[in-house]
Amino acid sequence: MAGLSPTQRTLAALREQGMNATVAEKWVSFHSDDNDHSRKKKKPTGIRVDFFGIIDVVGLTPETTLGVQCCAGSGYSAHWHKLTEENAKNTKDWLACPSRKLEIYAWRKVKLKRGGKAMRWSARIVEIVLTDNGFEAVTKVD
């Protein structure tokens, strides 16, 4: 799975678990300068908007609706902050329904064997749980 984005890796992992999974975020394009007639290849201009500001991918089973925030391993802290502080209300509303879960999939390369050279992509999977005092992180896979 070389060259895949964290979102693509998450979709593959959820589907491998038997979930019906799809991307829930959307791309909002901005208009570029129409007077620029240069032959330079133009980069797409816009922003990616998460579903309810907190979800990149949704996975479904008959029992559960799973919302997932995907990121590179180094982005875990920023995504935790985004879900539990910046968008805490939306996170609480999502988790208020007993059949919904919210997880962070932080993808990074890990060595297959200690001291070895072979590497593979692995997700640090953390479930966000609503408690009386706010939120708690429950590590499912580290």
CSV table of C-alpha atoms in Angstrom, one decimal, residues 85-134:
chain,number,residue,atom,x,y,z
A,85,GLU,CA,-11.4,21.0,22.3
A,86,GLU,CA,-12.0,22.9,19.0
A,87,ASN,CA,-15.1,20.8,18.0
A,88,ALA,CA,-16.1,19.4,21.4
A,89,LYS,CA,-19.8,20.1,21.0
A,90,ASN,CA,-20.0,18.1,17.7
A,91,THR,CA,-17.9,15.3,19.2
A,92,LYS,CA,-20.3,15.1,22.2
A,93,ASP,CA,-23.3,15.2,20.0
A,94,TRP,CA,-21.9,12.4,17.9
A,95,LEU,CA,-21.0,10.2,20.9
A,96,ALA,CA,-24.4,10.9,22.6
A,97,CYS,CA,-26.0,8.2,20.5
A,98,PRO,CA,-25.1,4.8,22.0
A,99,SER,CA,-24.6,3.1,18.6
A,100,ARG,CA,-21.9,5.6,17.5
A,101,LYS,CA,-18.2,5.5,18.0
A,102,LEU,CA,-15.4,7.9,17.2
A,103,GLU,CA,-11.8,6.9,16.6
A,104,ILE,CA,-8.5,8.4,15.4
A,105,TYR,CA,-6.4,6.4,13.0
A,106,ALA,CA,-2.8,7.7,13.1
A,107,TRP,CA,-0.8,6.0,10.4
A,108,ARG,CA,3.0,5.5,10.7
A,109,LYS,CA,5.7,3.1,9.5
A,110,VAL,CA,6.9,0.5,12.0
A,111,LYS,CA,9.7,-2.0,11.8
A,112,LEU,CA,8.5,-5.6,11.4
A,113,LYS,CA,11.3,-6.9,13.7
A,114,ARG,CA,13.3,-5.1,16.3
A,115,GLY,CA,16.7,-4.1,14.7
A,116,GLY,CA,15.4,-5.1,11.2
A,117,LYS,CA,15.1,-2.9,8.2
A,118,ALA,CA,11.7,-4.1,6.8
A,119,MET,CA,8.9,-1.6,7.5
A,120,ARG,CA,5.1,-1.7,7.2
A,121,TRP,CA,2.3,0.8,7.7
A,122,SER,CA,0.4,0.4,11.0
A,123,ALA,CA,-2.3,2.5,12.5
A,124,ARG,CA,-2.4,3.7,16.1
A,125,ILE,CA,-6.1,3.4,16.8
A,126,VAL,CA,-7.6,5.4,19.7
A,127,GLU,CA,-11.3,5.4,20.5
A,128,ILE,CA,-12.6,8.7,22.0
A,129,VAL,CA,-15.0,8.0,24.8
A,130,LEU,CA,-17.4,10.5,26.4
A,131,THR,CA,-17.1,10.6,30.2
A,132,ASP,CA,-18.6,12.7,33.0
A,133,ASN,CA,-15.4,14.8,33.0
A,134,GLY,CA,-15.1,15.2,29.3
